[in-house]
Amino acid sequence: MLKGAVAGRYSAALYDLAVESNQVDQIEEELKAVDTILQENTDLQKVLYHPQITAAAKKELLDQLFKGKISELTLNFIKLLVDRRRETFLGDIASEFIAKANAARNIVEVRVTSVVDLKDQEKGEFDQLLAKLTGKKVQVSYATDPSLLGGVLIRIGDKVIDGTIKAKLAALGDRLKQIS
């Protein structure tokens, strides 16, 4: 609960500043880049998230890493998170910011998971179908999961369309348990 509330508040504030300064696309890309760097560098995470390392030391490190490479707005925002001991929420804030930017662009993110890699033609058909279904532009990411046994699992925001054999077998198992 706290994580979502914190991410929502901070991402909304940053988004408003980004809109006001006409930097939404730039800040979105910078947040993605910084989050990727943090995800890929566990040593950096340990330093940045360590509670006994001072905010001043963390901000100095951020300056060394990012000054001149990202906008002052993004850098100062990350430093604000450090000052308020909210730096561990950066990934969630970035995700919320991207969601707000996509909503403003009438774009929805969709994740399609299947047992095997879909062919390009199938992906194209899914893209068209999902755009028609949602009435929005779609950004579709595709993944594979052999445990699904067959069919597809589609996530549109927080909604799930589960057309997998695994789900159908689980539902059948539940019905059989109710009968016996």
PDB file of C-alpha atoms in Angstrom:
ATOM      1  CA  MET A   1       0.000   0.000   0.000  1.00  0.00           C
ATOM      2  CA  LEU A   2       2.722   2.478   0.986  1.00  0.00           C
ATOM      3  CA  LYS A   3       4.723   1.689  -2.146  1.00  0.00           C
ATOM      4  CA  GLY A   4       1.817   2.459  -4.463  1.00  0.00           C
ATOM      5  CA  ALA A   5       0.826   5.624  -2.614  1.00  0.00           C
ATOM      6  CA  VAL A   6       4.383   6.964  -2.567  1.00  0.00           C
ATOM      7  CA  ALA A   7       4.975   6.116  -6.225  1.00  0.00           C
ATOM      8  CA  GLY A   8       1.656   7.679  -7.196  1.00  0.00           C
ATOM      9  CA  ARG A   9       2.286  10.964  -5.377  1.00  0.00           C
ATOM     10  CA  TYR A  10       5.855  11.454  -6.539  1.00  0.00           C
ATOM     11  CA  SER A  11       5.189  10.369 -10.124  1.00  0.00           C
ATOM     12  CA  ALA A  12       2.202  12.727 -10.338  1.00  0.00           C
ATOM     13  CA  ALA A  13       4.297  15.654  -9.096  1.00  0.00           C
ATOM     14  CA  LEU A  14       7.132  14.876 -11.515  1.00  0.00           C
ATOM     15  CA  TYR A  15       4.695  14.361 -14.382  1.00  0.00           C
ATOM     16  CA  ASP A  16       3.089  17.749 -13.731  1.00  0.00           C
ATOM     17  CA  LEU A  17       6.524  19.413 -13.769  1.00  0.00           C
ATOM     18  CA  ALA A  18       7.442  17.545 -16.954  1.00  0.00           C
ATOM     19  CA  VAL A  19       4.248  18.692 -18.693  1.00  0.00           C
ATOM     20  CA  GLU A  20       4.775  22.261 -17.488  1.00  0.00           C
ATOM     21  CA  SER A  21       8.336  22.307 -18.851  1.00  0.00           C
ATOM     22  CA  ASN A  22       7.407  20.338 -22.007  1.00  0.00           C
ATOM     23  CA  GLN A  23       9.885  17.549 -21.155  1.00  0.00           C
ATOM     24  CA  VAL A  24       7.640  14.495 -20.731  1.00  0.00           C
ATOM     25  CA  ASP A  25       9.351  12.360 -23.387  1.00  0.00           C
ATOM     26  CA  GLN A  26      12.843  13.318 -22.246  1.00  0.00           C
ATOM     27  CA  ILE A  27      12.165  12.666 -18.565  1.00  0.00           C
ATOM     28  CA  GLU A  28      10.453   9.373 -19.388  1.00  0.00           C
ATOM     29  CA  GLU A  29      13.554   8.194 -21.262  1.00  0.00           C
ATOM     30  CA  GLU A  30      15.853   9.411 -18.486  1.00  0.00           C
ATOM     31  CA  LEU A  31      13.859   7.610 -15.808  1.00  0.00           C
ATOM     32  CA  LYS A  32      13.960   4.416 -17.862  1.00  0.00           C
ATOM     33  CA  ALA A  33      17.729   4.762 -18.311  1.00  0.00           C
ATOM     34  CA  VAL A  34      18.438   5.465 -14.628  1.00  0.00           C
ATOM     35  CA  ASP A  35      16.173   2.610 -13.530  1.00  0.00           C
ATOM     36  CA  THR A  36      17.908   0.233 -15.962  1.00  0.00           C
ATOM     37  CA  ILE A  37      21.317   1.278 -14.648  1.00  0.00           C
ATOM     38  CA  LEU A  38      20.172   0.640 -11.081  1.00  0.00           C
ATOM     39  CA  GLN A  39      18.650  -2.739 -11.954  1.00  0.00           C
ATOM     40  CA  GLU A  40      21.816  -3.867 -13.720  1.00  0.00           C
ATOM     41  CA  ASN A  41      24.263  -2.592 -11.089  1.00  0.00           C
ATOM     42  CA  THR A  42      23.665  -4.194  -7.699  1.00  0.00           C
ATOM     43  CA  ASP A  43      26.686  -2.455  -6.167  1.00  0.00           C
ATOM     44  CA  LEU A  44      25.198   0.913  -7.056  1.00  0.00           C
ATOM     45  CA  GLN A  45      21.870  -0.208  -5.588  1.00  0.00           C
ATOM     46  CA  LYS A  46      23.547  -1.228  -2.344  1.00  0.00           C
ATOM     47  CA  VAL A  47      25.197   2.177  -1.979  1.00  0.00           C
ATOM     48  CA  LEU A  48      22.185   4.224  -3.035  1.00  0.00           C
ATOM     49  CA  TYR A  49      19.725   2.261  -0.907  1.00  0.00           C
ATOM     50  CA  HIS A  50      21.946   1.813   2.170  1.00  0.00           C
ATOM     51  CA  PRO A  51      20.368   3.591   5.159  1.00  0.00           C
ATOM     52  CA  GLN A  52      23.680   4.435   6.837  1.00  0.00           C
ATOM     53  CA  ILE A  53      25.197   6.236   3.855  1.00  0.00           C
ATOM     54  CA  THR A  54      24.431   9.941   4.153  1.00  0.00           C
ATOM     55  CA  ALA A  55      22.155  11.753   1.748  1.00  0.00           C
ATOM     56  CA  ALA A  56      25.033  14.108   0.921  1.00  0.00           C
ATOM     57  CA  ALA A  57      27.265  11.191  -0.119  1.00  0.00           C
ATOM     58  CA  LYS A  58      24.486   9.665  -2.216  1.00  0.00           C
ATOM     59  CA  LYS A  59      23.783  12.975  -3.957  1.00  0.00           C
ATOM     60  CA  GLU A  60      27.495  13.446  -4.671  1.00  0.00           C
ATOM     61  CA  LEU A  61      27.537   9.987  -6.263  1.00  0.00           C
ATOM     62  CA  LEU A  62      24.462  10.859  -8.339  1.00  0.00           C
ATOM     63  CA  ASP A  63      26.182  14.033  -9.543  1.00  0.00           C
ATOM     64  CA  GLN A  64      29.276  12.067 -10.537  1.00  0.00           C
ATOM     65  CA  LEU A  65      27.219   9.512 -12.437  1.00  0.00           C
ATOM     66  CA  PHE A  66      24.501  11.589 -14.059  1.00  0.00           C
ATOM     67  CA  LYS A  67      25.333  15.321 -14.102  1.00  0.00           C
ATOM     68  CA  GLY A  68      25.337  16.505 -17.695  1.00  0.00           C
ATOM     69  CA  LYS A  69      23.869  13.174 -18.862  1.00  0.00           C
ATOM     70  CA  ILE A  70      20.303  13.701 -17.671  1.00  0.00           C
ATOM     71  CA  SER A  71      18.256  16.869 -17.261  1.00  0.00           C
ATOM     72  CA  GLU A  72      18.563  18.981 -14.137  1.00  0.00           C
ATOM     73  CA  LEU A  73      14.884  18.306 -13.439  1.00  0.00           C
ATOM     74  CA  THR A  74      15.378  14.540 -13.385  1.00  0.00           C
ATOM     75  CA  LEU A  75      18.612  14.731 -11.397  1.00  0.00           C
ATOM     76  CA  ASN A  76      17.126  17.128  -8.840  1.00  0.00           C
ATOM     77  CA  PHE A  77      14.058  14.915  -8.537  1.00  0.00           C
ATOM     78  CA  ILE A  78      16.207  11.866  -7.763  1.00  0.00           C
ATOM     79  CA  LYS A  79      18.141  13.934  -5.219  1.00  0.00           C
ATOM     80  CA  LEU A  80      14.833  14.952  -3.632  1.00  0.00           C
ATOM     81  CA  LEU A  81      13.977  11.262  -3.290  1.00  0.00           C
ATOM     82  CA  VAL A  82      17.320  10.759  -1.527  1.00  0.00           C
ATOM     83  CA  ASP A  83      16.651  13.693   0.821  1.00  0.00           C
ATOM     84  CA  ARG A  84      13.252  12.232   1.700  1.00  0.00           C
ATOM     85  CA  ARG A  85      14.593   8.667   2.003  1.00  0.00           C
ATOM     86  CA  ARG A  86      12.436   7.494  -0.893  1.00  0.00           C
ATOM     87  CA  GLU A  87      15.199   6.441  -3.303  1.00  0.00           C
ATOM     88  CA  THR A  88      14.132   2.786  -3.124  1.00  0.00           C
ATOM     89  CA  PHE A  89      10.848   3.785  -4.779  1.00  0.00           C
ATOM     90  CA  LEU A  90      12.528   5.113  -7.935  1.00  0.00           C
ATOM     91  CA  GLY A  91      11.621   2.082 -10.077  1.00  0.00           C
ATOM     92  CA  ASP A  92       7.972   2.230  -9.026  1.00  0.00           C
ATOM     93  CA  ILE A  93       7.878   5.985  -9.571  1.00  0.00           C
ATOM     94  CA  ALA A  94       9.348   5.514 -13.063  1.00  0.00           C
ATOM     95  CA  SER A  95       6.683   2.899 -13.868  1.00  0.00           C
ATOM     96  CA  GLU A  96       3.900   5.188 -12.645  1.00  0.00           C
ATOM     97  CA  PHE A  97       5.335   8.123 -14.623  1.00  0.00           C
ATOM     98  CA  ILE A  98       5.417   6.017 -17.793  1.00  0.00           C
ATOM     99  CA  ALA A  99       1.829   4.894 -17.168  1.00  0.00           C
ATOM    100  CA  LYS A 100       0.698   8.523 -16.803  1.00  0.00           C
ATOM    101  CA  ALA A 101       2.546   9.538 -19.976  1.00  0.00           C
ATOM    102  CA  ASN A 102       1.041   6.610 -21.890  1.00  0.00           C
ATOM    103  CA  ALA A 103      -2.457   7.393 -20.620  1.00  0.00           C
ATOM    104  CA  ALA A 104      -2.077  10.980 -21.852  1.00  0.00           C
ATOM    105  CA  ARG A 105      -0.967   9.634 -25.259  1.00  0.00           C
ATOM    106  CA  ASN A 106      -3.910   7.180 -25.319  1.00  0.00           C
ATOM    107  CA  ILE A 107      -1.479   4.254 -25.234  1.00  0.00           C
ATOM    108  CA  VAL A 108      -1.982   1.081 -23.229  1.00  0.00           C
ATOM    109  CA  GLU A 109       0.739  -1.435 -22.400  1.00  0.00           C
ATOM    110  CA  VAL A 110      -0.152  -5.057 -23.090  1.00  0.00           C
ATOM    111  CA  ARG A 111       1.796  -8.206 -22.282  1.00  0.00           C
ATOM    112  CA  VAL A 112       1.041 -11.365 -24.254  1.00  0.00           C
ATOM    113  CA  THR A 113       2.472 -14.610 -22.903  1.00  0.00           C
ATOM    114  CA  SER A 114       2.340 -17.844 -24.883  1.00  0.00           C
ATOM    115  CA  VAL A 115       3.949 -21.274 -24.734  1.00  0.00           C
ATOM    116  CA  VAL A 116       6.049 -20.702 -27.855  1.00  0.00           C
ATOM    117  CA  ASP A 117       7.339 -17.628 -29.665  1.00  0.00           C
ATOM    118  CA  LEU A 118       4.628 -16.189 -31.874  1.00  0.00           C
ATOM    119  CA  LYS A 119       5.368 -15.615 -35.554  1.00  0.00           C
ATOM    120  CA  ASP A 120       5.571 -12.034 -36.809  1.00  0.00           C
ATOM    121  CA  GLN A 121       2.248 -12.430 -38.622  1.00  0.00           C
ATOM    122  CA  GLU A 122       0.571 -13.663 -35.416  1.00  0.00           C
ATOM    123  CA  LYS A 123       2.048 -10.754 -33.479  1.00  0.00           C
ATOM    124  CA  GLY A 124       0.716  -8.334 -36.085  1.00  0.00           C
ATOM    125  CA  GLU A 125      -2.742  -9.888 -35.822  1.00  0.00           C
ATOM    126  CA  PHE A 126      -2.593  -9.670 -32.014  1.00  0.00           C
ATOM    127  CA  ASP A 127      -1.506  -6.020 -32.219  1.00  0.00           C
ATOM    128  CA  GLN A 128      -4.484  -5.168 -34.448  1.00  0.00           C
ATOM    129  CA  LEU A 129      -6.940  -7.165 -32.348  1.00  0.00           C
ATOM    130  CA  LEU A 130      -5.724  -5.608 -29.091  1.00  0.00           C
ATOM    131  CA  ALA A 131      -5.894  -2.089 -30.541  1.00  0.00           C
ATOM    132  CA  LYS A 132      -9.473  -2.771 -31.646  1.00  0.00           C
ATOM    133  CA  LEU A 133     -10.358  -4.362 -28.296  1.00  0.00           C
ATOM    134  CA  THR A 134      -8.965  -1.496 -26.206  1.00  0.00           C
ATOM    135  CA  GLY A 135      -9.767   1.362 -28.562  1.00  0.00           C
ATOM    136  CA  LYS A 136      -6.266   2.693 -27.914  1.00  0.00           C
ATOM    137  CA  LYS A 137      -2.792   2.490 -29.353  1.00  0.00           C
ATOM    138  CA  VAL A 138      -1.071  -0.544 -27.882  1.00  0.00           C
ATOM    139  CA  GLN A 139       2.512  -1.217 -26.889  1.00  0.00           C
ATOM    140  CA  VAL A 140       2.676  -4.985 -26.853  1.00  0.00           C
ATOM    141  CA  SER A 141       5.468  -7.009 -25.311  1.00  0.00           C
ATOM    142  CA  TYR A 142       5.613 -10.723 -25.989  1.00  0.00           C
ATOM    143  CA  ALA A 143       6.967 -13.425 -23.689  1.00  0.00           C
ATOM    144  CA  THR A 144       7.000 -17.208 -23.531  1.00  0.00           C
ATOM    145  CA  ASP A 145       6.167 -19.487 -20.615  1.00  0.00           C
ATOM    146  CA  PRO A 146       6.158 -23.248 -21.276  1.00  0.00           C
ATOM    147  CA  SER A 147       4.229 -23.888 -18.044  1.00  0.00           C
ATOM    148  CA  LEU A 148       1.071 -22.481 -19.679  1.00  0.00           C
ATOM    149  CA  LEU A 149       0.762 -25.710 -21.735  1.00  0.00           C
ATOM    150  CA  GLY A 150      -1.088 -23.906 -24.554  1.00  0.00           C
ATOM    151  CA  GLY A 151      -3.128 -20.820 -25.369  1.00  0.00           C
ATOM    152  CA  VAL A 152      -2.236 -17.258 -24.396  1.00  0.00           C
ATOM    153  CA  LEU A 153      -2.295 -15.054 -21.326  1.00  0.00           C
ATOM    154  CA  ILE A 154      -2.980 -11.371 -22.018  1.00  0.00           C
ATOM    155  CA  ARG A 155      -2.415  -8.599 -19.473  1.00  0.00           C
ATOM    156  CA  ILE A 156      -3.897  -5.212 -20.303  1.00  0.00           C
ATOM    157  CA  GLY A 157      -2.998  -2.903 -17.455  1.00  0.00           C
ATOM    158  CA  ASP A 158      -4.413  -4.619 -14.382  1.00  0.00           C
ATOM    159  CA  LYS A 159      -6.840  -6.802 -16.357  1.00  0.00           C
ATOM    160  CA  VAL A 160      -6.002 -10.388 -17.292  1.00  0.00           C
ATOM    161  CA  ILE A 161      -7.491 -12.469 -20.087  1.00  0.00           C
ATOM    162  CA  ASP A 162      -6.437 -16.029 -19.381  1.00  0.00           C
ATOM    163  CA  GLY A 163      -6.993 -18.301 -22.363  1.00  0.00           C
ATOM    164  CA  THR A 164      -4.378 -20.845 -21.336  1.00  0.00           C
ATOM    165  CA  ILE A 165      -4.807 -24.580 -21.068  1.00  0.00           C
ATOM    166  CA  LYS A 166      -3.245 -24.397 -17.611  1.00  0.00           C
ATOM    167  CA  ALA A 167      -6.079 -22.108 -16.427  1.00  0.00           C
ATOM    168  CA  LYS A 168      -8.739 -24.288 -18.041  1.00  0.00           C
ATOM    169  CA  LEU A 169      -7.317 -27.397 -16.344  1.00  0.00           C
ATOM    170  CA  ALA A 170      -7.233 -25.578 -13.001  1.00  0.00           C
ATOM    171  CA  ALA A 171     -10.883 -24.538 -13.436  1.00  0.00           C
ATOM    172  CA  LEU A 172     -11.832 -28.106 -14.349  1.00  0.00           C
ATOM    173  CA  GLY A 173     -10.001 -29.368 -11.258  1.00  0.00           C
ATOM    174  CA  ASP A 174     -11.921 -26.902  -9.081  1.00  0.00           C
ATOM    175  CA  ARG A 175     -15.243 -28.069 -10.547  1.00  0.00           C
ATOM    176  CA  LEU A 176     -14.338 -31.714  -9.943  1.00  0.00           C
ATOM    177  CA  LYS A 177     -13.482 -30.914  -6.312  1.00  0.00           C
ATOM    178  CA  GLN A 178     -16.879 -29.257  -5.857  1.00  0.00           C
ATOM    179  CA  ILE A 179     -18.653 -32.312  -7.245  1.00  0.00           C
ATOM    180  CA  SER A 180     -16.883 -34.798  -4.993  1.00  0.00           C
TER     181      SER A 180
END
